mmCIF file of C-alpha atoms in Angstrom:
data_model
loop_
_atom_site.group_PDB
_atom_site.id
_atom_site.type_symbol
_atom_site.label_atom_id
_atom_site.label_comp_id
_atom_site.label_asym_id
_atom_site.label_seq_id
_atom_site.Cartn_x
_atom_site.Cartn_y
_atom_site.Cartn_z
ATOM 1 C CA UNK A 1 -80.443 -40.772 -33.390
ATOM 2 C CA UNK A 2 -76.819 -40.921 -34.176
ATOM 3 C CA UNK A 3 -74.087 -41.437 -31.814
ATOM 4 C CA UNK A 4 -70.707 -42.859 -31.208
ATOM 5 C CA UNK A 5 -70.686 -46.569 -32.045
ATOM 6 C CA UNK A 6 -71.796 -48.973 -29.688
ATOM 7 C CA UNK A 7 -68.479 -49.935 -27.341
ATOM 8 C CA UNK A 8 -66.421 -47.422 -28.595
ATOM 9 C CA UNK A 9 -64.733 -45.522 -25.227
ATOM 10 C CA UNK A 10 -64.019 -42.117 -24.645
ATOM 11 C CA UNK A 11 -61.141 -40.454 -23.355
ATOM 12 C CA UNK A 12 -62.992 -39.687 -20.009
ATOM 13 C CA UNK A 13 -64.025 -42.931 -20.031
ATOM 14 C CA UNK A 14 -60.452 -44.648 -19.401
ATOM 15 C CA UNK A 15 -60.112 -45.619 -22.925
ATOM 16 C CA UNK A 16 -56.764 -45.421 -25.279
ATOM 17 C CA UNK A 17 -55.789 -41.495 -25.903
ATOM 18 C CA UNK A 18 -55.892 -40.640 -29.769
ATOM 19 C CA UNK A 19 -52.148 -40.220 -30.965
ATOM 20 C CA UNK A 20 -50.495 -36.872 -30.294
ATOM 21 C CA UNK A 21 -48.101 -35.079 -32.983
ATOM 22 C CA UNK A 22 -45.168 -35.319 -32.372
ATOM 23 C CA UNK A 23 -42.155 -32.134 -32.306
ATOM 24 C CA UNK A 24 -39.379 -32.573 -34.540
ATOM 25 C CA UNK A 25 -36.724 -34.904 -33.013
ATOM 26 C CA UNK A 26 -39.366 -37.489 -31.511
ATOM 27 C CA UNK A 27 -40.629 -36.044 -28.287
ATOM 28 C CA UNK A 28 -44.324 -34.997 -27.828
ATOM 29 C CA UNK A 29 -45.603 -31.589 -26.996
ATOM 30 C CA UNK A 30 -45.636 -31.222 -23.317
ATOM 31 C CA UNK A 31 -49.249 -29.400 -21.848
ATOM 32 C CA UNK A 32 -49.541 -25.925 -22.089
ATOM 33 C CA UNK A 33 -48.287 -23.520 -19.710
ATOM 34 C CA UNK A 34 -50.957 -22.055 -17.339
ATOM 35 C CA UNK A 35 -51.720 -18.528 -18.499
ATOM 36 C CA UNK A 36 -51.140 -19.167 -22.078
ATOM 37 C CA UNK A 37 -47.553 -18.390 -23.073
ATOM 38 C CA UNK A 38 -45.406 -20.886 -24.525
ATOM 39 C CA UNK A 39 -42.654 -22.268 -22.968
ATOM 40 C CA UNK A 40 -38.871 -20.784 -24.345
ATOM 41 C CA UNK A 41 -35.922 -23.657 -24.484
ATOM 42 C CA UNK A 42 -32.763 -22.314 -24.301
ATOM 43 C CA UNK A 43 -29.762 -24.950 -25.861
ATOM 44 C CA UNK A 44 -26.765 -24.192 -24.642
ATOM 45 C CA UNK A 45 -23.728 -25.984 -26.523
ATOM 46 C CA UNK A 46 -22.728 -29.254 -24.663
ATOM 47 C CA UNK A 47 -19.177 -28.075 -25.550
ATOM 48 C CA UNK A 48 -17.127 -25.037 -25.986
ATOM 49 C CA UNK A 49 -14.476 -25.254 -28.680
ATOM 50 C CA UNK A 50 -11.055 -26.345 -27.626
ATOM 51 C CA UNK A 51 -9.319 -22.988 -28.915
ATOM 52 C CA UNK A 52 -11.675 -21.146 -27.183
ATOM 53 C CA UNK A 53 -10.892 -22.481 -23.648
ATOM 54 C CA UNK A 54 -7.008 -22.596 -24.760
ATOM 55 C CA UNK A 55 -7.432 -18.647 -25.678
ATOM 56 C CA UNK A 56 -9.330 -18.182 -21.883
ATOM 57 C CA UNK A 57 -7.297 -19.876 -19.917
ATOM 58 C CA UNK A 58 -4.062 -17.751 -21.399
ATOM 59 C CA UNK A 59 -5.440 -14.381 -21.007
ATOM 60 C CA UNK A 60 -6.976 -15.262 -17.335
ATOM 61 C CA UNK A 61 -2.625 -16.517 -16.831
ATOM 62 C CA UNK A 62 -1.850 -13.347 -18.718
ATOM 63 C CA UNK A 63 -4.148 -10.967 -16.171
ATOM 64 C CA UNK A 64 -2.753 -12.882 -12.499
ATOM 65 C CA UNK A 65 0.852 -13.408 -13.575
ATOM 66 C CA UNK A 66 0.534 -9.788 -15.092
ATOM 67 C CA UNK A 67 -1.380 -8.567 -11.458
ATOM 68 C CA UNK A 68 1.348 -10.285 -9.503
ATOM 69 C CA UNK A 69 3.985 -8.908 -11.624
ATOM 70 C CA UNK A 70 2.709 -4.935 -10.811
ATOM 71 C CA UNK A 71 2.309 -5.898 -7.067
ATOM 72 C CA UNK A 72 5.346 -7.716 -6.398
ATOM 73 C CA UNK A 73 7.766 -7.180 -9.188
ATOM 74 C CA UNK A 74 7.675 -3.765 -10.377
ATOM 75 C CA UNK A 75 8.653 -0.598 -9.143
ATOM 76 C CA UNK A 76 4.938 0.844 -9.315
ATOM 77 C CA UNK A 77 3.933 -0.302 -5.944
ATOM 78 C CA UNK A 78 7.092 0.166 -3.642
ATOM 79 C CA UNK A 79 7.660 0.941 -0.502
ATOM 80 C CA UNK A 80 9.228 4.751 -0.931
ATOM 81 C CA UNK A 81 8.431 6.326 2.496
ATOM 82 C CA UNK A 82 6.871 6.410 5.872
ATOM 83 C CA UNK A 83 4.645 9.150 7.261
ATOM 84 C CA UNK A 84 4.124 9.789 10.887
ATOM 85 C CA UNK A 85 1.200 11.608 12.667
ATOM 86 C CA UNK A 86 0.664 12.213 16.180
ATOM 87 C CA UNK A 87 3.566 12.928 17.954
ATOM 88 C CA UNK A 88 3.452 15.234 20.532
ATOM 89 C CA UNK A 89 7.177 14.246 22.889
ATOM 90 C CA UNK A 90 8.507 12.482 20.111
ATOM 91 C CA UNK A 91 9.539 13.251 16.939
ATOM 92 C CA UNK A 92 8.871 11.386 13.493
ATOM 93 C CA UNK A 93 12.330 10.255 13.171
ATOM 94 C CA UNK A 94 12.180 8.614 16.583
ATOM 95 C CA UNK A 95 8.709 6.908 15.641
ATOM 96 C CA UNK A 96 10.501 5.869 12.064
ATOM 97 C CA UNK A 97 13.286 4.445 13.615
ATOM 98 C CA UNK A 98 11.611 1.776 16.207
ATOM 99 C CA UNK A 99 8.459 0.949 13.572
ATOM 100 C CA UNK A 100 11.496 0.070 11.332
ATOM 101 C CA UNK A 101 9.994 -0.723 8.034
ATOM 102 C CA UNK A 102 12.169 -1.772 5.342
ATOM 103 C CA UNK A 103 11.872 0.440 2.248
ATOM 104 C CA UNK A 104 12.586 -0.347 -1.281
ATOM 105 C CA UNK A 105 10.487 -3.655 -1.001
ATOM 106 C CA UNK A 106 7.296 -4.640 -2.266
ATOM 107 C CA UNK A 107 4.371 -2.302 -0.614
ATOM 108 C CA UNK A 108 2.453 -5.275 -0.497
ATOM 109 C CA UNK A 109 5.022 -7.327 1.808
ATOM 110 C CA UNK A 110 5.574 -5.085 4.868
ATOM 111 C CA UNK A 111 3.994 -6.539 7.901
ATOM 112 C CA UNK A 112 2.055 -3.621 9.419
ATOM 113 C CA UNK A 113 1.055 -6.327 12.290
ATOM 114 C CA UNK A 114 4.698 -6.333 13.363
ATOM 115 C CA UNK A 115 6.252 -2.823 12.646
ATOM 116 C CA UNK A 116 3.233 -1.925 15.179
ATOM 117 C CA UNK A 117 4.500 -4.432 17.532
ATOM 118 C CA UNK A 118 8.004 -2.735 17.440
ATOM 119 C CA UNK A 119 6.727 0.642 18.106
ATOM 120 C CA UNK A 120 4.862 -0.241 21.265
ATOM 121 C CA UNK A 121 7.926 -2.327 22.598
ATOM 122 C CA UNK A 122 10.682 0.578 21.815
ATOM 123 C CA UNK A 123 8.694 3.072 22.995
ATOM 124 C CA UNK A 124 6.438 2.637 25.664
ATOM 125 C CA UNK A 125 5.521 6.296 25.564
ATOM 126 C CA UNK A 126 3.064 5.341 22.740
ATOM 127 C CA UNK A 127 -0.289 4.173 24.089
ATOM 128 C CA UNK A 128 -1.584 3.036 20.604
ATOM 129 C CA UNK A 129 -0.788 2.566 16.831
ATOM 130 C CA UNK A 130 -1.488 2.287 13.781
ATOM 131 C CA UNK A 131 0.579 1.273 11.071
ATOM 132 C CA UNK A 132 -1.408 0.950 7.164
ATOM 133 C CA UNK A 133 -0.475 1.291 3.752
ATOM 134 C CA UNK A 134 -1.198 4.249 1.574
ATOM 135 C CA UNK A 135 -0.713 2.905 -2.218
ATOM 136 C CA UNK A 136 1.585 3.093 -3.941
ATOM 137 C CA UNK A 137 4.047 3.538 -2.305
ATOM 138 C CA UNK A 138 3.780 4.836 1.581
ATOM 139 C CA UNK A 139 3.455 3.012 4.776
ATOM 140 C CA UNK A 140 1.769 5.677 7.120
ATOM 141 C CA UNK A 141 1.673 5.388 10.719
ATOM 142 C CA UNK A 142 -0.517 6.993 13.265
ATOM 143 C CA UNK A 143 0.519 7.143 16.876
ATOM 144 C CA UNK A 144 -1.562 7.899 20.292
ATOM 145 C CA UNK A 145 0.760 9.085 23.373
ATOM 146 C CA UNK A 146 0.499 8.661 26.516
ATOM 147 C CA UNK A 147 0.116 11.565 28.833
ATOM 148 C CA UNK A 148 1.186 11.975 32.335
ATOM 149 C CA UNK A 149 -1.451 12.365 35.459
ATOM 150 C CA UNK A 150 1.371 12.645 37.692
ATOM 151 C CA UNK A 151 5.182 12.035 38.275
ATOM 152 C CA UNK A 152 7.283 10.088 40.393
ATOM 153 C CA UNK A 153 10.990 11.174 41.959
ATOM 154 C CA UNK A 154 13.764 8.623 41.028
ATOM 155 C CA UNK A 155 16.627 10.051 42.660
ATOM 156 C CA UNK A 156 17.394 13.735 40.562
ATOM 157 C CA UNK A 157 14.832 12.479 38.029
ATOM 158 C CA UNK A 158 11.068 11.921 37.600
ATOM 159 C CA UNK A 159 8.795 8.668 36.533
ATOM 160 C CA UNK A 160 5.927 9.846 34.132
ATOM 161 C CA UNK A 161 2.820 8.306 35.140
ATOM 162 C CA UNK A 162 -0.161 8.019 33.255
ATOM 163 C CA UNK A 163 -3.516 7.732 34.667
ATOM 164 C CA UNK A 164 -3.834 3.858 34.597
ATOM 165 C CA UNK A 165 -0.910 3.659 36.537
ATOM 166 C CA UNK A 166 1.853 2.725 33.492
ATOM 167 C CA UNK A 167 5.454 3.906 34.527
ATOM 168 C CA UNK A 168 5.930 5.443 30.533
ATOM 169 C CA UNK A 169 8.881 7.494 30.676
ATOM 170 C CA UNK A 170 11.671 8.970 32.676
ATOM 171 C CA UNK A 171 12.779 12.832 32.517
ATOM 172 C CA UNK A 172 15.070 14.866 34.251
ATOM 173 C CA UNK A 173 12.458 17.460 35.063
ATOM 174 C CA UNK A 174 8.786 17.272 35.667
ATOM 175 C CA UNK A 175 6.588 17.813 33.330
ATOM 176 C CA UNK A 176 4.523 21.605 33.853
ATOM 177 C CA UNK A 177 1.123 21.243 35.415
ATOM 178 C CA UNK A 178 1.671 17.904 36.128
ATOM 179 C CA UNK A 179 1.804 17.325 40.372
ATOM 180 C CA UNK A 180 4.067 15.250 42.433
ATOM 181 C CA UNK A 181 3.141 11.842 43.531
ATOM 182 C CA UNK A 182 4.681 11.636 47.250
ATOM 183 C CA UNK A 183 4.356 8.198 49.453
ATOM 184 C CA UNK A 184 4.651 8.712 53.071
ATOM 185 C CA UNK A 185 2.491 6.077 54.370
ATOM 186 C CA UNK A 186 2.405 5.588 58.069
ATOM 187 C CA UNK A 187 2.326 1.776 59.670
ATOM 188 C CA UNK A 188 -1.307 1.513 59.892
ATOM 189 C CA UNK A 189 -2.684 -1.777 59.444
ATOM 190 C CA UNK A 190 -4.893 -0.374 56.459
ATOM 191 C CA UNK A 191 -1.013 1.140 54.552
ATOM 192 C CA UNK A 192 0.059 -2.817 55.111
ATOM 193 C CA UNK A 193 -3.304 -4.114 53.876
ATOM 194 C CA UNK A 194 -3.088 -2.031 50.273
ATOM 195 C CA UNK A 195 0.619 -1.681 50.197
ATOM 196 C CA UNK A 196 2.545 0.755 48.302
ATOM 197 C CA UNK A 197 1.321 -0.184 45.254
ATOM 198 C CA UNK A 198 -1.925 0.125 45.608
ATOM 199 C CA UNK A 199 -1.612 3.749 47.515
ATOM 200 C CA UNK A 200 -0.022 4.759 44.173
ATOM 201 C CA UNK A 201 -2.916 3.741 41.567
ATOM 202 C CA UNK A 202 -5.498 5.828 44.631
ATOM 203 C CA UNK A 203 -2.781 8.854 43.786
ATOM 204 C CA UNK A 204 -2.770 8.654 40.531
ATOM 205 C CA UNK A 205 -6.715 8.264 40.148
ATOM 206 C CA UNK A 206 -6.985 11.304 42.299
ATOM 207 C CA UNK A 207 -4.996 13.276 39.700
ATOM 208 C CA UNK A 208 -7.199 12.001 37.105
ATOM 209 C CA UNK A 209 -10.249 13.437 38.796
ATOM 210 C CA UNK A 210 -9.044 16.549 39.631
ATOM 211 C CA UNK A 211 -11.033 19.116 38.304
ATOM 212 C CA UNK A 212 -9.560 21.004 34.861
ATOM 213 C CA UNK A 213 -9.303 24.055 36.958
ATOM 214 C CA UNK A 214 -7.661 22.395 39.652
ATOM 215 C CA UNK A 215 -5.155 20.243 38.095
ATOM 216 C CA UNK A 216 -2.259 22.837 36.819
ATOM 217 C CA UNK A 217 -2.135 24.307 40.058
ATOM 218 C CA UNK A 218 -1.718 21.142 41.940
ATOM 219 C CA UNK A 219 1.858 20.568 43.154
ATOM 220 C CA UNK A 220 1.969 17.459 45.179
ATOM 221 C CA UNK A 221 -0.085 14.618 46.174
ATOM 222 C CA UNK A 222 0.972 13.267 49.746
ATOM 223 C CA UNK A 223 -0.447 9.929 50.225
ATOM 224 C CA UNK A 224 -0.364 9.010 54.172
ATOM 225 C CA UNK A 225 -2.973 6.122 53.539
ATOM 226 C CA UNK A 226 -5.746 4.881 51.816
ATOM 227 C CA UNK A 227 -8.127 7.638 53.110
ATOM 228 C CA UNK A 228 -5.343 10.166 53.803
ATOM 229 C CA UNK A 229 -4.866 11.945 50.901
ATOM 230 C CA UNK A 230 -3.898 15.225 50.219
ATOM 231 C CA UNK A 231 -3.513 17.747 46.839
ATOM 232 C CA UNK A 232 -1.454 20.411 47.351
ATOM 233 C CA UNK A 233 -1.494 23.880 45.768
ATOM 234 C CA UNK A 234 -0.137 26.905 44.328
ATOM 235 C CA UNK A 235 -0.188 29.318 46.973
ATOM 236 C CA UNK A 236 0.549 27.016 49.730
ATOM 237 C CA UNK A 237 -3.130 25.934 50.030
ATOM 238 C CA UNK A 238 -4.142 22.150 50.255
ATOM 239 C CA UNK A 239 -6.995 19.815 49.921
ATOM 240 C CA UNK A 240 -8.350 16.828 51.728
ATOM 241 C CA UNK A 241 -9.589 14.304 49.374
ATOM 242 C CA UNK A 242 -9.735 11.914 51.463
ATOM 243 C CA UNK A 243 -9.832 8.268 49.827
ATOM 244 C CA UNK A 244 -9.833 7.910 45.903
ATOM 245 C CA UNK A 245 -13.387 6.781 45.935
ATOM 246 C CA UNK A 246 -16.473 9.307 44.299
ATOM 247 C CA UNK A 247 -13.461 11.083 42.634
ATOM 248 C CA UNK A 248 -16.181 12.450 40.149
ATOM 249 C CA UNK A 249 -18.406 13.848 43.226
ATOM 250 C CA UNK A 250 -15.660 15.130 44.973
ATOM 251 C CA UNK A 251 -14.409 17.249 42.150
ATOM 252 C CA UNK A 252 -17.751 18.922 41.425
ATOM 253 C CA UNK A 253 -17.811 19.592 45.203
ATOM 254 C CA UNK A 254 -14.480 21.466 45.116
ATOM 255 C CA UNK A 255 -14.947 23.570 41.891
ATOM 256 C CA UNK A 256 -18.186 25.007 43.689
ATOM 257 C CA UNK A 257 -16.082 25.376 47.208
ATOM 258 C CA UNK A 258 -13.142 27.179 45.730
ATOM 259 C CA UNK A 259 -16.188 29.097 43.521
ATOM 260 C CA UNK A 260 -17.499 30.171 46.867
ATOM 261 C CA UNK A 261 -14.614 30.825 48.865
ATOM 262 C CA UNK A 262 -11.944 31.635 46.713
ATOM 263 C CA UNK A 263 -9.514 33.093 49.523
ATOM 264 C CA UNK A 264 -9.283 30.010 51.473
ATOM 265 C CA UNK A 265 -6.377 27.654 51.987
ATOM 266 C CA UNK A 266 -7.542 24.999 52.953
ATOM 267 C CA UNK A 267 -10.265 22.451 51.787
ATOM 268 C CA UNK A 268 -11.855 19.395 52.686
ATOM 269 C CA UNK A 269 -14.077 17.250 50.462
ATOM 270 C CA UNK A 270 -13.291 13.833 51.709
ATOM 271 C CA UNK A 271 -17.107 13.949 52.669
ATOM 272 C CA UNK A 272 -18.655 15.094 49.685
ATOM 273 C CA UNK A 273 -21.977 16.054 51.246
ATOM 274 C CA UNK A 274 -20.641 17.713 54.401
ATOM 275 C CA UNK A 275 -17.769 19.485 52.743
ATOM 276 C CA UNK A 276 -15.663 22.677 54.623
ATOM 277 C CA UNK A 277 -13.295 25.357 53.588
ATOM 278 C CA UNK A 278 -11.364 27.121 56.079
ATOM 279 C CA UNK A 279 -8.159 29.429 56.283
ATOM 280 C CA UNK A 280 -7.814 33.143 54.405
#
């Protein structure tokens, strides 16, 4: 029976491996791959030739200086004009004038932060703005008004108000449609408690709740005190509000009143649920 010689070891057995070929350039064959499929080496070159990273590094010079150039330096992407949207008491040319953006200039260097800033301290009729650039060459600007919920008098002249209670603008007539903000408070402990100021934001959220209907027809609103106020209308007919509070409730309430009793000249909602019309 033959069989390996006596003392000889296997492999499995822990004894020397049999020499392995070896790849060109010294190194053995590593194991397969599971699934079969060789194994693909990619060399990449340790180093790229000096001319070539010379000729790179010019054109990528070449393309920013050239970039900068177009943005800052040439006359493709100036600043040529300014277009204004929004206006609705103003004009353009007003707007123009207090953004003040210089022209003629790189488009690229106006400070849109800042001409914004200028607009909303030289005109405090503007609520918002906003100031971008339109490439190539226009700054536009985009402005929101404010718009009066009532008025003030300041002698012969009025004080637009707007419905948070910012003093905007001062005209020598009232605007149409927009009613009358009049303080006669009396010395009640509750007028010296909220002060004058505070009477005047209740007005002027009382306008704001009127009802569409409602509001171009109001006149006047004559604040006595915090609860005591009254809208007054075309036709010499009035309304008790009452105190600014349910504003929302208490204009439902009177479009449905003056729904059901047209003729009358005088109503009360400063209870919403228990509200009265009276008067013909």
């Amino acid at each position: 029976m033959s069989g390996p010689a006596a003392g000889a070891k296997s492999p499995q057995a822990g004894g020397p491996r049999p020499p392995q070929p070896r790849r060109p350039g010294g190194r053995p064959p590593g194991p397969p791959p599971r699934g079969g499929l060789p194994r693909l080496r990619i060399t990449l070159p340790e180093r790229l030739p000096l001319r070539a990273v010379l000729i790179a590094v010019t054109a990528l010079a070449v393309l920013v200086g050239g970039g900068s150039w177009a943005v800052y330096g040439s006359s493709w992407f100036r600043a040529e004009r300014v277009t204004v949207g929004g206006t609705v008491q103003l004009t353009p040319a007003q707007v123009e004038r207090a953004a003040g953006v210089p022209l003629g200039g790189a488009l690229v260097s106006v400070d849109t932060g800042k001409a914004r800033k200028r607009l909303l301290a030289a005109l405090p009729r503007i609520k918002d703005a906003e100031v971008a650039r339109s490439w190539p060459h226009t700054i536009t600007v985009k402005v929101t008004e404010r718009t009066a919920s009532a008025v003030l008098r300041t002698g012969s002249r009025f004080t637009e108000v707007d419905r948070d209670g910012v003093r905007f603008a001062t005209v020598d007539r009232a605007p149409r449609g927009v009613p009358l903000v009049q303080l006669t408070p009396d010395q009640s402990a509750g007028v010296q408690h909220f002060g004058t100021k505070r009477l005047l934001q209740a007005a002027i959220a009382v306008s704001a709740d009127l009802p569409q209907s409602v509001h171009g027809k109001a006149t006047a609103i004559r604040v006595r005190s915090y609860d005591g106020i009254t809208v007054e209308l075309t036709g010499g007919r009035d309304v008790l509000w009452g105190s600014a509070e349910q504003g929302a409730r208490k204009a439902a309430v009177l479009s449905a009143l003056m729904t059901a009793r047209p003729h009358a000249t005088h109503y009360d909602v400063s209870a919403p649920t228990a509200p009265a019309a009276s008067g013909s």
